[in-house]
Coordinates of C-alpha atoms in Angstrom, one line a residue:
P1 CA -48.9 138.5 215.8
Q2 CA -51.6 136.3 217.2
Q3 CA -55.2 136.6 218.3
H4 CA -55.9 137.3 221.9
K5 CA -58.8 135.2 223.2
D6 CA -61.6 135.8 220.7
I7 CA -59.7 138.2 218.4
I8 CA -59.0 137.4 214.8
I9 CA -55.4 136.6 213.8
M10 CA -53.7 138.3 210.8
A11 CA -53.1 135.1 208.8
D12 CA -52.0 131.6 209.2
S13 CA -48.8 130.6 207.4
S14 CA -48.1 127.3 209.2
G15 CA -51.5 126.0 210.1
D16 CA -50.3 124.0 213.1
W17 CA -49.7 126.6 215.9
C18 CA -52.8 127.5 217.8
T19 CA -53.4 130.7 219.7
I20 CA -53.1 130.7 223.5
E21 CA -54.3 133.1 226.2
S22 CA -52.2 135.7 227.8
D23 CA -52.4 134.3 231.3
P24 CA -49.7 133.7 234.0
G25 CA -51.1 130.3 234.8
V26 CA -51.0 129.2 231.2
F27 CA -47.5 130.6 230.6
T28 CA -46.1 129.2 233.9
S29 CA -47.5 125.7 233.1
L30 CA -46.1 126.0 229.5
I31 CA -42.6 126.9 230.9
E32 CA -42.7 124.0 233.3
S33 CA -43.8 121.6 230.5
F34 CA -40.4 122.3 229.0
G35 CA -38.7 121.2 232.2
V36 CA -37.8 124.7 233.4
K37 CA -37.6 125.1 237.2
N38 CA -37.5 128.0 239.7
V39 CA -39.7 130.4 237.6
E40 CA -43.3 131.6 237.3
L41 CA -45.1 134.5 235.6
T42 CA -46.8 137.3 237.5
E43 CA -48.9 140.1 236.1
L44 CA -48.0 143.8 236.6
W45 CA -50.9 146.1 237.0
S46 CA -48.9 149.3 237.5
L47 CA -45.6 150.7 236.2
D48 CA -44.8 152.9 239.3
D49 CA -41.5 152.4 241.2
E50 CA -43.2 150.7 244.1
S51 CA -44.8 148.1 241.9
L52 CA -41.5 147.4 240.2
Q53 CA -39.7 147.1 243.5
T54 CA -42.1 144.4 244.7
L55 CA -40.7 142.1 241.9
T56 CA -37.2 142.0 243.5
A57 CA -38.3 142.6 247.1
P58 CA -41.7 140.8 247.3
I59 CA -41.7 140.1 251.1
E60 CA -39.9 141.3 254.2
G61 CA -36.5 139.8 254.5
V62 CA -36.2 139.1 250.7
D63 CA -34.7 141.9 248.6
N64 CA -32.9 140.0 245.8
A65 CA -35.5 137.8 244.2
A66 CA -34.7 137.1 240.5
V67 CA -36.5 138.8 237.7
H68 CA -35.5 137.3 234.3
G69 CA -37.5 139.4 231.9
L70 CA -40.7 141.1 230.9
I71 CA -43.4 139.9 228.5
F72 CA -45.5 142.7 226.9
L73 CA -48.7 142.1 225.0
F74 CA -50.0 145.0 222.9
K75 CA -52.3 145.7 219.9
W76 CA -50.2 145.4 216.8
Q77 CA -50.3 148.4 214.5
R78 CA -49.2 148.3 210.9
Q79 CA -46.9 151.3 211.5
S80 CA -45.1 149.2 214.1
S81 CA -42.8 147.8 211.4
S82 CA -39.0 147.9 211.6
A83 CA -39.1 150.8 209.1
T84 CA -40.7 153.0 211.7
A85 CA -39.1 151.7 214.8
S86 CA -36.8 154.6 215.1
L87 CA -39.7 157.0 214.7
E88 CA -41.3 155.4 217.7
G89 CA -38.2 156.1 219.8
R90 CA -37.2 152.4 220.0
G91 CA -33.9 152.6 218.1
T92 CA -32.8 150.5 215.2
P93 CA -32.8 146.7 215.1
L94 CA -29.2 145.4 215.5
T95 CA -28.0 142.9 213.0
G96 CA -24.8 141.0 212.3
D97 CA -21.8 141.9 214.4
A98 CA -23.8 144.6 216.1
V99 CA -25.7 142.0 218.1
P100 CA -24.0 141.6 221.5
E101 CA -22.3 138.3 222.1
G102 CA -24.5 135.8 224.0
L103 CA -27.8 137.6 223.3
F104 CA -30.3 135.1 221.9
F105 CA -32.6 136.6 219.3
A106 CA -34.9 134.7 216.9
Q107 CA -37.1 136.0 214.2
Q108 CA -40.7 134.8 214.2
T109 CA -41.3 132.8 211.1
V110 CA -44.6 131.0 211.9
Q111 CA -47.9 132.5 212.8
N112 CA -49.3 132.4 216.4
A113 CA -45.9 131.5 217.9
C114 CA -45.2 135.0 219.3
A115 CA -46.2 134.2 222.9
T116 CA -44.0 131.2 223.2
Q117 CA -41.2 132.9 221.3
A118 CA -41.3 135.9 223.7
I119 CA -41.1 133.5 226.6
L120 CA -38.2 131.6 225.1
S121 CA -36.4 134.9 224.5
V122 CA -36.4 135.5 228.2
L123 CA -35.5 132.0 229.2
F124 CA -32.6 131.7 226.8
N125 CA -31.2 135.1 228.0
A126 CA -31.6 134.5 231.7
R127 CA -28.4 135.4 233.5
D128 CA -26.6 132.5 235.3
A129 CA -29.2 130.0 234.1
I130 CA -28.3 126.3 234.8
V131 CA -28.0 124.6 231.5
A132 CA -28.2 120.8 231.3
Q133 CA -25.4 118.8 229.8
E134 CA -26.0 116.6 226.8
G135 CA -27.4 113.3 227.9
G136 CA -27.9 114.3 231.5
E137 CA -30.5 115.9 233.6
S138 CA -30.1 119.4 235.0
K139 CA -28.7 119.5 238.5
D140 CA -30.4 121.7 241.0
E141 CA -27.3 122.0 243.2
G142 CA -26.0 125.6 243.2
D143 CA -29.3 127.2 242.1
D144 CA -28.8 129.9 244.7
N145 CA -32.0 128.9 246.5
G146 CA -34.1 129.2 243.3
R147 CA -32.6 132.5 242.1
R148 CA -30.9 130.7 239.2
L149 CA -33.2 129.4 236.5
V150 CA -32.9 125.7 235.7
L151 CA -33.4 125.6 231.9
G152 CA -34.0 121.8 231.7
Q153 CA -32.9 119.2 229.1
T154 CA -35.3 120.2 226.2
L155 CA -34.4 123.9 226.1
S156 CA -30.8 123.3 226.9
N157 CA -30.5 121.0 223.9
F158 CA -32.3 123.5 221.7
K159 CA -30.2 126.4 222.8
D160 CA -27.0 124.5 222.2
F161 CA -28.2 123.3 218.8
T162 CA -29.1 126.8 217.6
C163 CA -26.4 128.9 219.3
H164 CA -24.6 129.6 216.0
F165 CA -27.7 130.0 213.9
P166 CA -28.7 133.4 212.4
P167 CA -32.0 134.8 213.7
D168 CA -34.1 133.6 210.8
L169 CA -32.9 130.0 211.2
R170 CA -33.5 130.2 214.9
G171 CA -37.1 131.1 214.2
E172 CA -37.4 128.3 211.7
A173 CA -36.0 125.9 214.3
I174 CA -38.6 127.0 216.9
G175 CA -41.4 126.6 214.4
S176 CA -40.1 123.1 213.4
S177 CA -39.5 121.9 216.9
D178 CA -42.1 119.2 217.7
E179 CA -41.5 119.4 221.4
I180 CA -42.0 123.2 221.6
R181 CA -45.0 123.2 219.2
T182 CA -46.7 120.3 221.0
A183 CA -46.2 122.0 224.4
H184 CA -47.6 125.3 223.0
N185 CA -50.6 123.7 221.3
S186 CA -51.5 121.7 224.5
F187 CA -52.8 125.0 225.9
G188 CA -55.1 125.7 222.9
R189 CA -58.8 125.1 223.1
S190 CA -59.8 121.7 221.6
E191 CA -63.0 123.1 220.1
D192 CA -61.0 125.6 218.0
A193 CA -59.7 122.7 215.8
F194 CA -63.2 121.2 215.7
L195 CA -64.9 124.4 214.5
S196 CA -62.3 125.3 211.9
D197 CA -62.8 124.0 208.4
P198 CA -59.4 122.7 207.0
T199 CA -60.8 123.0 203.4
K200 CA -61.3 126.7 203.7
P201 CA -58.5 129.3 204.1
K202 CA -58.7 131.4 207.3
R203 CA -60.0 134.9 206.9
M204 CA -57.3 137.5 206.6
A205 CA -57.5 140.2 209.4
T206 CA -58.7 143.6 208.3
D207 CA -58.1 147.0 209.8
D208 CA -61.2 146.5 211.9
D209 CA -59.8 143.4 213.6
D210 CA -57.8 143.5 216.8
V211 CA -54.5 141.8 216.3
F212 CA -52.1 141.3 219.3
H213 CA -48.4 140.6 219.6
F214 CA -46.0 139.6 222.3
I215 CA -42.5 140.9 222.8
A216 CA -39.9 140.5 225.5
Y217 CA -37.5 142.8 227.4
V218 CA -34.3 141.4 228.9
P219 CA -31.2 142.7 230.6
H220 CA -27.8 141.8 229.2
E221 CA -24.4 141.4 230.9
N222 CA -23.1 144.4 228.9
G223 CA -25.4 146.7 231.0
C224 CA -28.0 147.3 228.3
V225 CA -31.7 146.4 228.1
Y226 CA -33.0 144.9 224.8
E227 CA -36.4 144.6 223.3
L228 CA -36.8 141.3 221.5
D229 CA -39.5 141.4 218.9
G230 CA -39.6 138.4 216.5
L231 CA -41.1 140.6 213.8
Q232 CA -38.0 142.8 213.7
Q233 CA -34.7 142.1 212.0
G234 CA -32.8 142.0 215.3
P235 CA -32.8 143.1 218.9
I236 CA -33.4 146.7 219.8
R237 CA -31.3 148.4 222.5
V238 CA -33.7 150.5 224.6
G239 CA -31.3 151.8 227.3
E240 CA -28.5 151.2 229.8
F241 CA -28.5 150.4 233.4
K242 CA -25.9 150.3 236.2
K243 CA -25.4 146.8 237.6
D244 CA -25.7 148.0 241.2
E245 CA -26.1 145.3 243.8
A246 CA -28.1 147.7 246.0
D247 CA -30.7 148.5 243.2
K248 CA -31.4 145.3 241.4
D249 CA -34.5 146.6 239.6
Q250 CA -32.7 149.3 237.6
W251 CA -33.0 147.4 234.4
I252 CA -36.7 146.9 234.9
K253 CA -37.1 150.7 235.1
V254 CA -35.3 151.1 231.8
A255 CA -37.7 148.5 230.3
R256 CA -40.6 150.4 231.9
D257 CA -39.6 153.6 230.2
A258 CA -39.5 151.8 226.8
I259 CA -42.9 150.3 227.4
Q260 CA -44.3 153.7 228.3
A261 CA -42.8 155.1 225.1
R262 CA -44.8 152.5 223.2
L263 CA -47.9 153.2 225.1
S264 CA -47.6 156.9 224.2
N265 CA -48.3 155.9 220.5
Y266 CA -51.8 154.8 221.4
S267 CA -55.0 156.6 222.1
P268 CA -55.4 157.4 225.9
T269 CA -58.6 155.3 225.8
E270 CA -56.8 152.2 224.6
I271 CA -56.6 149.6 227.5
K272 CA -55.9 146.4 225.7
F273 CA -52.4 145.7 227.0
N274 CA -50.9 143.1 229.3
L275 CA -47.5 143.1 231.1
M276 CA -46.1 140.0 232.8
A277 CA -42.7 139.4 234.4
I278 CA -40.9 136.1 234.5
V279 CA -39.7 135.9 238.1
Q280 CA -38.4 133.5 240.6
D281 CA -40.8 130.9 241.9
R282 CA -42.3 132.5 245.0
R283 CA -42.2 129.2 246.8
T284 CA -38.4 129.1 246.7
Y285 CA -37.7 132.3 248.6
L286 CA -40.7 131.7 251.0
N287 CA -39.1 128.3 251.9
E288 CA -35.7 130.0 252.2
R289 CA -37.1 132.6 254.5
L290 CA -38.9 129.9 256.5
N291 CA -35.7 128.0 256.9
A292 CA -33.8 131.2 257.9
L293 CA -36.2 131.9 260.7
A294 CA -36.1 128.4 261.9
A295 CA -32.3 128.5 261.9
I296 CA -32.3 131.3 264.4
G297 CA -34.7 129.6 266.7
I298 CA -38.0 131.1 265.8
E299 CA -40.9 128.9 266.9
E300 CA -43.5 127.7 264.4
N301 CA -46.3 129.5 266.2
D302 CA -44.4 132.8 266.0
P303 CA -46.3 135.4 263.9
A304 CA -43.5 135.7 261.4
M305 CA -43.4 132.0 260.8
V306 CA -47.2 131.8 260.6
H307 CA -47.2 134.6 258.0
I308 CA -44.7 132.9 255.8
Q309 CA -46.5 129.6 256.1
S310 CA -49.8 131.2 255.1
E311 CA -48.0 132.8 252.1
L312 CA -46.8 129.3 251.1
H313 CA -50.3 127.9 251.5
A314 CA -51.6 130.7 249.3
E315 CA -49.0 129.8 246.6
E316 CA -50.0 126.2 246.6
E317 CA -53.7 127.2 246.3
K318 CA -52.8 129.5 243.4
R319 CA -51.0 126.6 241.6
A320 CA -54.0 124.3 242.2
Q321 CA -56.3 127.0 240.7
W322 CA -54.0 127.3 237.7
A323 CA -54.1 123.5 237.2
L324 CA -57.9 123.6 237.4
E325 CA -58.2 126.4 234.9
N326 CA -55.8 124.7 232.5
A327 CA -57.8 121.5 232.7
R328 CA -60.9 123.4 231.7
R329 CA -59.0 125.0 228.8
H330 CA -58.0 121.6 227.6
H331 CA -61.4 120.0 228.0
N332 CA -63.6 119.7 224.9
Y333 CA -67.1 121.0 225.8
L334 CA -68.5 120.5 222.3
P335 CA -70.0 117.0 223.0
F336 CA -71.8 118.5 226.0
C337 CA -73.1 121.4 224.0
V338 CA -74.3 119.1 221.2
E339 CA -76.1 116.9 223.7
L340 CA -77.7 119.9 225.4
L341 CA -79.0 121.2 222.1
R342 CA -80.3 117.7 221.2
S343 CA -82.1 117.6 224.6
L344 CA -83.6 121.0 224.2
A345 CA -84.9 120.1 220.7
G346 CA -86.3 116.8 222.0
S347 CA -88.2 118.6 224.8
G348 CA -89.7 121.2 222.4
K349 CA -88.0 124.1 224.1
M350 CA -85.5 124.9 221.3
D351 CA -87.9 127.0 219.1
G352 CA -88.9 129.2 222.0
L353 CA -85.3 129.8 223.1
M354 CA -84.2 130.6 219.5
T355 CA -87.0 133.1 219.1
K356 CA -86.1 134.7 222.4
A357 CA -82.4 134.9 221.4
K358 CA -83.2 136.5 218.1
T359 CA -85.4 139.1 219.8
T360 CA -82.7 139.9 222.3
A361 CA -80.0 140.2 219.6
A362 CA -82.3 142.6 217.6
E363 CA -82.9 144.8 220.6
K364 CA -79.2 144.9 221.3
R365 CA -78.4 146.0 217.7
K366 CA -81.0 148.7 218.0
R367 CA -79.4 150.1 221.2
Q368 CA -76.0 150.0 219.6
Q369 CA -77.3 151.9 216.6
K370 CA -78.8 154.6 218.8
S371 CA -75.6 155.0 220.8

C-alpha cells in the first residue's frame, strides 16, 4: 500500500520509493519515461455498459481501440489479506503450476511501489505487445496503427530477464531496478524529501489513517480475467470471457463485476476510489480516422474532418496541460515559501497573520466539536 496524496503510508521498508499521485497525466508520463509507446491512461467515472463501451469505441468510425488493462485504487483494509480473499468473492490466489503460462505476476516487496507495480502488471501482460530485441530499439512497424503496445527497450529487457523468476524475486527485481525506481521517484514531490527527517523512523499507520493500494485487472489469452495484487501470493482469477471480435469489451465487464464485488465490502458512503484504464493513445486512432477520410476524398473543411482535427487539437492541449502539471509537481516550492516567510517577518506582518491563523483554527475546531 501507499499513501494517496496527503494520506499516511503504512510503513517504509525500503526508504527510497516515494509516493505518487493517482493521476492519468502522471501515470501516462511515467509509462512514456520507460520508452513505452501507443498508450495512455484515462479515468473511468462510471461502470455502466455505455461508459465501458466508450473505451473500445471512443469515436464514430472506431470500434476496436485497444484496452490493455484496468488500474484500481481503493482504501486498503486489514481484512483484505489473502486469508480472506475467498470470503470477499475474489477466489484463491494461484501459485506454482496453477498460474497460467505467460501471465506476468510479481509480489510487492517494497513499500510505495504498488502504483508502478500495478502499471507494470498491465504492460507486461498486454496482448500482442511489441517487445524490443536485445541491443536494438523497438520497431514501430506492424503496430496496427497504434493498437499494439510498444514496450520499449527498458521494459523489454526487464521482462526478458525476469521471465523465469518466481513472483517474489520479480518483486525484488522491480524494487532493485534503478531505472524503474528513478522513473517512479521523478514524479514525487521534492519537498517531501526535504521535510522528512532521515534520523527518525516514519510513523506507522494506525487504524485511523487512510491507506490506499493499487491493483490491476488484465485479460489473458486463455479467456480469463485476472486480478493482479502484489500483496497476494499469486494472481486471482475473477471470471471468464468469450473472445468475440464483435464484443471486444467483454473482459472489461468481467473486471467491472469483480470491482463492484470489492466495492460492496465498503460502506455506501465511502467514495475514496479511483479507476483508470490503460488504453490506446487517442492520437493514434484519430490520425488513422483522419487518414481514412482523406483517402476517400473528404475535403479538409468537411465537418467530419474538422471534428477529428479538433479532437486531435484537444488531445495535444491535454498533453501540454499534463506536462505543465508534472513540471509543477517536480518543482521545489520550499525556497519560495521560506523567502515569503522571511519577507513577512521583515515587514512586521508575521505576528498578525499567525494570530489570525490560530484564531481561525480554534474556531474551526469548535465547529467540528459541535457537529
